[in-house]
Coordinates of C-alpha atoms and ligand atoms in Angstrom, one line a residue:
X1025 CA 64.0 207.6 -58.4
X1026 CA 60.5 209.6 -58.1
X1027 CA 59.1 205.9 -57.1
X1028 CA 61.8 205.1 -54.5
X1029 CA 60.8 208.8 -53.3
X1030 CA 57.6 208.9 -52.9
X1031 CA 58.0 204.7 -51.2
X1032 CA 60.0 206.9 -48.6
X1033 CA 57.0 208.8 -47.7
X1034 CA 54.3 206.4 -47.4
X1035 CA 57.1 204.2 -45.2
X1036 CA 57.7 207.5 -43.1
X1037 CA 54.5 208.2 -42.8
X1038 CA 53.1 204.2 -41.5
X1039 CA 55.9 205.0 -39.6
X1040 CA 55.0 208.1 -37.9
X1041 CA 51.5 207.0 -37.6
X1042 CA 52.5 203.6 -35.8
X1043 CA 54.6 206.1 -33.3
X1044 CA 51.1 208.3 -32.9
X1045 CA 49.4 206.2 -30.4
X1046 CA 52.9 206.3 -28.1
X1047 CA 52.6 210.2 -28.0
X1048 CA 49.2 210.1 -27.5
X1049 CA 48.2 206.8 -25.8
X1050 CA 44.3 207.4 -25.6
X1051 CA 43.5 203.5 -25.5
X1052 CA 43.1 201.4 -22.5
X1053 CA 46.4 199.4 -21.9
X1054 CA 47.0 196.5 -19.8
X1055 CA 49.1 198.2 -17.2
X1056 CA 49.5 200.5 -14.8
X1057 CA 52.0 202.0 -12.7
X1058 CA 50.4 203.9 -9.2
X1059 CA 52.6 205.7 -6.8
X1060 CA 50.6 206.7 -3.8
X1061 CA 51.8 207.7 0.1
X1062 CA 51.5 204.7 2.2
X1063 CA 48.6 203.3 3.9
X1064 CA 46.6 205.2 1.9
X1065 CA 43.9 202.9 -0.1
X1066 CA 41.8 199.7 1.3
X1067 CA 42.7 196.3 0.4
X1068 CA 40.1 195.8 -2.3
X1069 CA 40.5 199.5 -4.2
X1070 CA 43.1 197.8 -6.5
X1071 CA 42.4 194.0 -7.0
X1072 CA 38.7 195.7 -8.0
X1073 CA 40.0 197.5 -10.9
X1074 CA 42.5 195.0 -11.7
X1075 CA 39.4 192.4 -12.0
X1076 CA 37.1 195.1 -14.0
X1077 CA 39.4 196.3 -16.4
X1078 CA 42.0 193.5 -17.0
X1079 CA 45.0 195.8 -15.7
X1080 CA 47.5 194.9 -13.8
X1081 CA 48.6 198.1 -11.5
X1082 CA 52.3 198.0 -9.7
X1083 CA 51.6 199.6 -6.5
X1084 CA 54.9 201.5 -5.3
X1085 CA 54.4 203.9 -1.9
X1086 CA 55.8 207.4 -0.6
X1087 CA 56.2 209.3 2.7
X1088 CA 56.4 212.8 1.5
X1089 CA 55.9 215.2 -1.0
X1090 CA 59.7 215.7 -1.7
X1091 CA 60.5 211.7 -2.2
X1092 CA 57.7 212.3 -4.7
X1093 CA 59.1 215.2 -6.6
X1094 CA 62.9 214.0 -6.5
X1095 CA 61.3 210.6 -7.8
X1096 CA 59.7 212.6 -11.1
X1097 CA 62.5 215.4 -11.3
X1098 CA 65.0 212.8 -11.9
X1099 CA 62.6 211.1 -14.7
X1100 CA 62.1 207.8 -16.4
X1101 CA 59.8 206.9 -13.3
X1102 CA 57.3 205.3 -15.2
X1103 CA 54.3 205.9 -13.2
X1104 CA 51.6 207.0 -14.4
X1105 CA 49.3 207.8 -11.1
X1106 CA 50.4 210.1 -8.4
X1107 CA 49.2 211.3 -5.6
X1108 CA 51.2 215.1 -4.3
X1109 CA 49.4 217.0 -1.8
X1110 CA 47.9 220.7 -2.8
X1111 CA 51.0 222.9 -2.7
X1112 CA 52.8 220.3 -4.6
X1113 CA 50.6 220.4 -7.3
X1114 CA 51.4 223.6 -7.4
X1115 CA 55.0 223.6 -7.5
X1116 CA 54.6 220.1 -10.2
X1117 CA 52.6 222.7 -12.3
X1118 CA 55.0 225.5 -12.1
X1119 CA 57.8 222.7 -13.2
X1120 CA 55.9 221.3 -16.5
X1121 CA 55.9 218.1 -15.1
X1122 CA 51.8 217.2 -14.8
X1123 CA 49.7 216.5 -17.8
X1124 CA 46.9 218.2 -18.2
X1125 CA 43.6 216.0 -18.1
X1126 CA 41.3 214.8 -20.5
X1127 CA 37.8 215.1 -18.3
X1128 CA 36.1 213.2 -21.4
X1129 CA 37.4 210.2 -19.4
X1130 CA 36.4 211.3 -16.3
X1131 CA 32.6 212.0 -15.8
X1132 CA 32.7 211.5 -12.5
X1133 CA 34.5 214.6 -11.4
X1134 CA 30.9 215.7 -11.0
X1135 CA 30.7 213.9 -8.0
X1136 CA 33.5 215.8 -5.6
X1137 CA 32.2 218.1 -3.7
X1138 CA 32.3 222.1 -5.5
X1139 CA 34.7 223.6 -2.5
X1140 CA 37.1 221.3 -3.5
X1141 CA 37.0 221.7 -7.2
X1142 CA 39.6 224.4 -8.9
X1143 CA 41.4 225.0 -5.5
X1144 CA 44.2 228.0 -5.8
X1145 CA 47.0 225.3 -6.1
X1146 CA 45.1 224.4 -9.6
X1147 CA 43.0 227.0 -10.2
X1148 CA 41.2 225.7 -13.0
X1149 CA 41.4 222.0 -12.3
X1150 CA 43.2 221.4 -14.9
X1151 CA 45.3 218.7 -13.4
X1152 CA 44.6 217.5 -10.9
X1153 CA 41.5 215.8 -8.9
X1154 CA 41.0 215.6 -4.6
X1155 CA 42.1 211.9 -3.5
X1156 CA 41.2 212.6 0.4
X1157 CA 41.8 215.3 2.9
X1158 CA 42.5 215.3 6.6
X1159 CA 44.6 217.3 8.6
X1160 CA 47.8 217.6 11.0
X1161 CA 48.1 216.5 14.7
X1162 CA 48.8 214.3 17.6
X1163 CA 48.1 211.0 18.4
X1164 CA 48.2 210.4 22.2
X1165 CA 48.6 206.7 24.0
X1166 CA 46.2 207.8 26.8
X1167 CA 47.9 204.7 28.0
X1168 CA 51.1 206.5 29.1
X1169 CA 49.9 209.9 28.7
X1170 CA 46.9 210.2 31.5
X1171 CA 46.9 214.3 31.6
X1172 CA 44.4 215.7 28.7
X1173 CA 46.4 217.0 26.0
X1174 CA 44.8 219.8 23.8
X1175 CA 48.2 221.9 22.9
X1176 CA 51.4 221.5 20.6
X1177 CA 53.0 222.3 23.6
X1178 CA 53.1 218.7 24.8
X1179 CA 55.6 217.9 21.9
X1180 CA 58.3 220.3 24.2
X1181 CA 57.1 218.0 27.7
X1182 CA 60.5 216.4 29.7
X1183 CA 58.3 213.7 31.2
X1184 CA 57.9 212.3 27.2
X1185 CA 61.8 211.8 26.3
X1186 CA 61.5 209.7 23.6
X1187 CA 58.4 208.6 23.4
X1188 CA 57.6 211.4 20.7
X1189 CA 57.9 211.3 17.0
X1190 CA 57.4 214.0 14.3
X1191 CA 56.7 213.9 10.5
X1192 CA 59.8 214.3 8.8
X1193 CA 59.9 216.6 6.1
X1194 CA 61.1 220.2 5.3
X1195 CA 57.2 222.0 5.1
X1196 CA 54.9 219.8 7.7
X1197 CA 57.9 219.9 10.3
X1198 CA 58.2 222.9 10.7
X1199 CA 54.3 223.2 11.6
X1200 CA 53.9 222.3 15.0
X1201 CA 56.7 225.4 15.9
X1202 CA 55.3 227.9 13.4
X1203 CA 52.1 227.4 15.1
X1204 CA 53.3 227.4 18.6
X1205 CA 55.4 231.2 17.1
X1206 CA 51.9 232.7 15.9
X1207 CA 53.2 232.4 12.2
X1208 CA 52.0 231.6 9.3
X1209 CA 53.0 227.9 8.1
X1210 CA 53.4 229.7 5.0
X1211 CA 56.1 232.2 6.2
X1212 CA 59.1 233.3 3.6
X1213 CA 60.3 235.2 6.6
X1214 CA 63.8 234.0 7.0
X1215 CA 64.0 235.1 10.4
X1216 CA 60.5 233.3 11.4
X1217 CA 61.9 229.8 9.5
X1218 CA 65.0 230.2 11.4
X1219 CA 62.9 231.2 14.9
X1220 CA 60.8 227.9 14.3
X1221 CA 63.8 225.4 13.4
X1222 CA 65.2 226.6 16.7
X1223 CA 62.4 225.5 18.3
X1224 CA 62.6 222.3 17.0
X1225 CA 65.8 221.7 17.6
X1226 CA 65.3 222.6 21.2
X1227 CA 62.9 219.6 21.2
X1228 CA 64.9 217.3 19.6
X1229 CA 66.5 215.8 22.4
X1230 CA 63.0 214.3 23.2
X1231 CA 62.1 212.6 19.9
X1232 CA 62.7 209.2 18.8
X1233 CA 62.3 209.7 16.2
X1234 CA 61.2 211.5 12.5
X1235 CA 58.9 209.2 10.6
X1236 CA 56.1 210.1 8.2
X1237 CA 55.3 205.7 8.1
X1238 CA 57.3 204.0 10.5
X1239 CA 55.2 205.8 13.2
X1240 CA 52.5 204.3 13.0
X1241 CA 54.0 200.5 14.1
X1242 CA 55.7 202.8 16.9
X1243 CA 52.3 204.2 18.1
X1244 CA 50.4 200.6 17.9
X1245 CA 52.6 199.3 19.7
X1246 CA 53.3 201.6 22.6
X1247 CA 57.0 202.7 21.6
X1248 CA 55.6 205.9 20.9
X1249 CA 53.4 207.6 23.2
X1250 CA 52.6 211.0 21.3
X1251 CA 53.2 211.0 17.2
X1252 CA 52.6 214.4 15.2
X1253 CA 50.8 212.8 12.7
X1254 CA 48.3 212.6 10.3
X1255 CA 44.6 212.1 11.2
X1256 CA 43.7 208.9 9.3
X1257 CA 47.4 207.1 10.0
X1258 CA 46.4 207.8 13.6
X1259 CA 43.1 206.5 13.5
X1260 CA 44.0 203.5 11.4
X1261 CA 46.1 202.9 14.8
X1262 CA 43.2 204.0 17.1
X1263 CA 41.5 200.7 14.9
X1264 CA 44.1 198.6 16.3
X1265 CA 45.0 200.4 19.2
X1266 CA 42.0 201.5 21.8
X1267 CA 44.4 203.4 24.2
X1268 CA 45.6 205.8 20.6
X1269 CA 43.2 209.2 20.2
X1270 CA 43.4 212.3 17.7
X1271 CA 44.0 215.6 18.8
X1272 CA 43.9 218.8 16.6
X1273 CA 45.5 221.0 19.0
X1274 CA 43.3 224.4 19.9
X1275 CA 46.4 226.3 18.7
X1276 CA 44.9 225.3 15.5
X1277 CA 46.7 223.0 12.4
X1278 CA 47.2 222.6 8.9
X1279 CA 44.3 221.0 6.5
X1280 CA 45.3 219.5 3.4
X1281 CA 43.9 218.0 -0.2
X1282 CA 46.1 215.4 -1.8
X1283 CA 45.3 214.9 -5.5
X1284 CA 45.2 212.5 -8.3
X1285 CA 47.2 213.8 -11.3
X1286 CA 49.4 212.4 -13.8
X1287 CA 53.0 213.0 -14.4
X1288 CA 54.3 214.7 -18.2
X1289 CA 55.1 212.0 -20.8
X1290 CA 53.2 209.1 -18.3
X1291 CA 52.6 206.1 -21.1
X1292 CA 49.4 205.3 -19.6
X1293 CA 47.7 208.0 -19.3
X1294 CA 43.9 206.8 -20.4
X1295 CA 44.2 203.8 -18.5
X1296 CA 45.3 206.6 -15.4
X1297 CA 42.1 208.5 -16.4
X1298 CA 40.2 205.3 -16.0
X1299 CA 41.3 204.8 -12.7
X1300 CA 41.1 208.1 -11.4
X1301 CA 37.0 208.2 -13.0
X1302 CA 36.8 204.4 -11.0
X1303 CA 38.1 206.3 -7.5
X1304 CA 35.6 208.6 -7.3
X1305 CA 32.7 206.2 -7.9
X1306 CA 30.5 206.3 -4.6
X1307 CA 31.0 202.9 -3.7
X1308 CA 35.2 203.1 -4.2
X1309 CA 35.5 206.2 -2.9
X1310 CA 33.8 205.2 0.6
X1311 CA 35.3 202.5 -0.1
X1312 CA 39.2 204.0 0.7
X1313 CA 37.8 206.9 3.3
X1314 CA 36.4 204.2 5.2
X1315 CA 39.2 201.8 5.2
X1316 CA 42.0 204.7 5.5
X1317 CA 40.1 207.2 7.8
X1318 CA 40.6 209.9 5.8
X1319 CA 37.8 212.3 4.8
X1320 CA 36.4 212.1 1.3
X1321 CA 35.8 215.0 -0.9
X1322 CA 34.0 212.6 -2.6
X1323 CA 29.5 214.0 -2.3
X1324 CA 28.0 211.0 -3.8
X1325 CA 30.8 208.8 -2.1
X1326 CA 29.8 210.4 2.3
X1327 CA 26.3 208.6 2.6
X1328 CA 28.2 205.4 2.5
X1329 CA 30.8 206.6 5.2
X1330 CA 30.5 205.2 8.4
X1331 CA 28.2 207.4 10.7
X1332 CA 30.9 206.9 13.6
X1333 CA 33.2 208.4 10.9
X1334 CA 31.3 211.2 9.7
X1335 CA 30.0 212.6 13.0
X1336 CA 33.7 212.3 14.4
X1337 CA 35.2 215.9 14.7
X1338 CA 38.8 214.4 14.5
X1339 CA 37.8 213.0 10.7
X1340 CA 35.3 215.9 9.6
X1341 CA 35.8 218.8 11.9
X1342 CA 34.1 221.6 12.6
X1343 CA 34.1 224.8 10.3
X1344 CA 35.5 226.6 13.4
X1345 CA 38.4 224.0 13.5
X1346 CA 39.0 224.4 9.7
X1347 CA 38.6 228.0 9.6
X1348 CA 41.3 227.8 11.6
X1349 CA 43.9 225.8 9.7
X1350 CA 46.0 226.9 6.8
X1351 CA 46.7 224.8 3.7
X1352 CA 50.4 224.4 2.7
X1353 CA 50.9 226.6 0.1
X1354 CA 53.9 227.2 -2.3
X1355 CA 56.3 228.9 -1.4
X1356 CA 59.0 229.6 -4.2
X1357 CA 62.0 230.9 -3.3
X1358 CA 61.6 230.5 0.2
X1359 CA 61.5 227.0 -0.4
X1360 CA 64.8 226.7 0.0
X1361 CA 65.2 228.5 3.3
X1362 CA 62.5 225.7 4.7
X1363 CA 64.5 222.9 3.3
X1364 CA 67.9 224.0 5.0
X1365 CA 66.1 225.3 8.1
X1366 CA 64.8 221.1 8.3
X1367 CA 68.4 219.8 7.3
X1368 CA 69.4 221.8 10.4
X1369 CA 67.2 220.0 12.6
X1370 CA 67.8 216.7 11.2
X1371 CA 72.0 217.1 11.5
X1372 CA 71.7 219.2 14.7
Ligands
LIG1009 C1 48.9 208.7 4.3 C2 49.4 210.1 4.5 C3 48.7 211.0 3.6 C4 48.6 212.3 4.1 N1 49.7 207.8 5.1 C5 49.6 213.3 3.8 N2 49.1 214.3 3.0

């Protein structure tokens, strides 16, 4: 009896000790599951890990932060990378659903740049690590669109019935109007929300449409003459598309980070590590900011930008241009007023 007893232990404990490396799976494995906003890496980034480290990473894309968070709220995702923007990582935090990370893996988080290490939305930096930053505005087919545009107002302009398009989601579509109020993006003012998504709805009449992706085919190819967008989608058009500029509006914008982190329970969470220590090598980092036209937080990685890149204000603006755009930041309870004042938009 004491014999079969103590044979229960030993079993119990192989048993538990086989299940350790599960809980805590701090080895390399042989996959990898990335979810990452679209058109947001170059070609090679992947197939160049893939090759190095013998992993084979399925690639999966979003458009906004909100498909991001309903993808982990409901759980069982299985990725293992993601990529929310700064306020989100806030909110993820405030949820318990990032891991924290092990920095032993990545030793070249000494290479970002300090201004964009242990931001407010992760004050420590804890969990999360800068991907690329850029900011909010228009893209103009100069094509179609001869006058010199330099204001939000142009998005509110008759003459460009539906030949407009604006980001769709609850917190970046309400920008454009709270700037045009003189609010805060930021606001938990009801009556400031509610001001705004008047505002867009009186301009609805003139978009074609509300695209965060699908934009950016409408823009190349002359469907779209004027897209509130995002600065490197717009470029990666301008590549393809010599009529397309970026305008940051002189009303000001909105600057944002988006960051590396990896979501509670993730099964691949070393491997993750690995990849995000493999991003911000120099040569990867440039690598994406060069292909993407989004601006790297990367140091060691901006001496391999391209100089047309780095001396464009549109890509790395002026301090006076930054100084004068907000971040997105969480906004708690007032969440939910942004996220009806957008479904009344969209349903208007
Ligand atoms: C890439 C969009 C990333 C910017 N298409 C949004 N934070």
């Amino acid at each position: 009896m004491k014999k079969t007893g103590l044979v229960f232990i030993v079993v119990l404990m192989v048993a538990l000790s086989c299940a350790g490396p599960q809980e805590h799976p701090y080895e390399m494995t042989d996959r990898l599951n990335f979810y990452n906003w679209s058109y947001y890496i170059a070609d090679e980034t992947i197939p160049g890990f893939e090759e190095e480290f013998g992993v084979r990473v399925r690639y999966d894309n979003f458009s906004s932060n909100d498909e991001l968070l309903a993808k982990l709220q409901a759980g069982g995702s299985g990725y293992d990378l993601i990529v929310p923007s700064d306020y989100m990582v806030e909110i993820m935090i405030r949820q318990g659903l990032l891991e924290e990370l092990n920095f032993d893996n990545i030793p070249n988080i000494e290479n970002i740049n300090p201004r964009f290490r242990n931001m407010p939305f992760d004050p420590e930096g804890r969990y999360s690590v800068p991907y690329q930053w850029g900011t909010g505005g228009l893209g103009i087919n100069t094509r179609y669109v001869t006058e010199e545009v330099t204001s939000w107002d142009v998005l509110w302009d008759e003459r460009y019935r539906n030949r407009i398009s604006i980001i769709d989601n609850m917190r970046s579509g309400l920008v454009p109007a709270l700037i045009r109020l003189g609010y805060s993006i930021n606001t938990t003012d009801p009556d400031e929300i509610n001001e705004a998504r008047d505002l867009m709805i009186e301009q609805k009449e003139l978009v074609r449409t509300y695209s965060s992706e699908t934009y950016i085919d409408l823009l190349k190819s002359g469907d779209i003459w004027i897209a509130y967008g995002w600065s490197g989608d717009i470029y990666q058009v301008a590549r393809e598309n010599p009529d397309v500029i970026y305008v940051i509006p002189e009303e000001g914008t909105y600057v944002w980070v988006d960051n590396m982190a990896i979501p509670k329970g993730a099964r691949n969470r070393y491997t993750a590590e690995k990849f995000i220590d493999y991003v911000l090598r120099p040569d990867v980092g440039a690598g994406i900011s060069n292909y993407t036209w989004y601006s790297t937080p990367n140091d060691v990685a901006k001496p391999l930008i391209e100089d047309h890149m780095l001396e464009d204000p549109g890509v790395y603006p002026p301090d006076e241009v930054l100084e004068n755009a907000e971040f997105l930041q969480d906004v708690g309870e007032a969440t939910r007023l942004f996220n009806r004042a957008w479904n009344e938009v969209k349903s208007h």
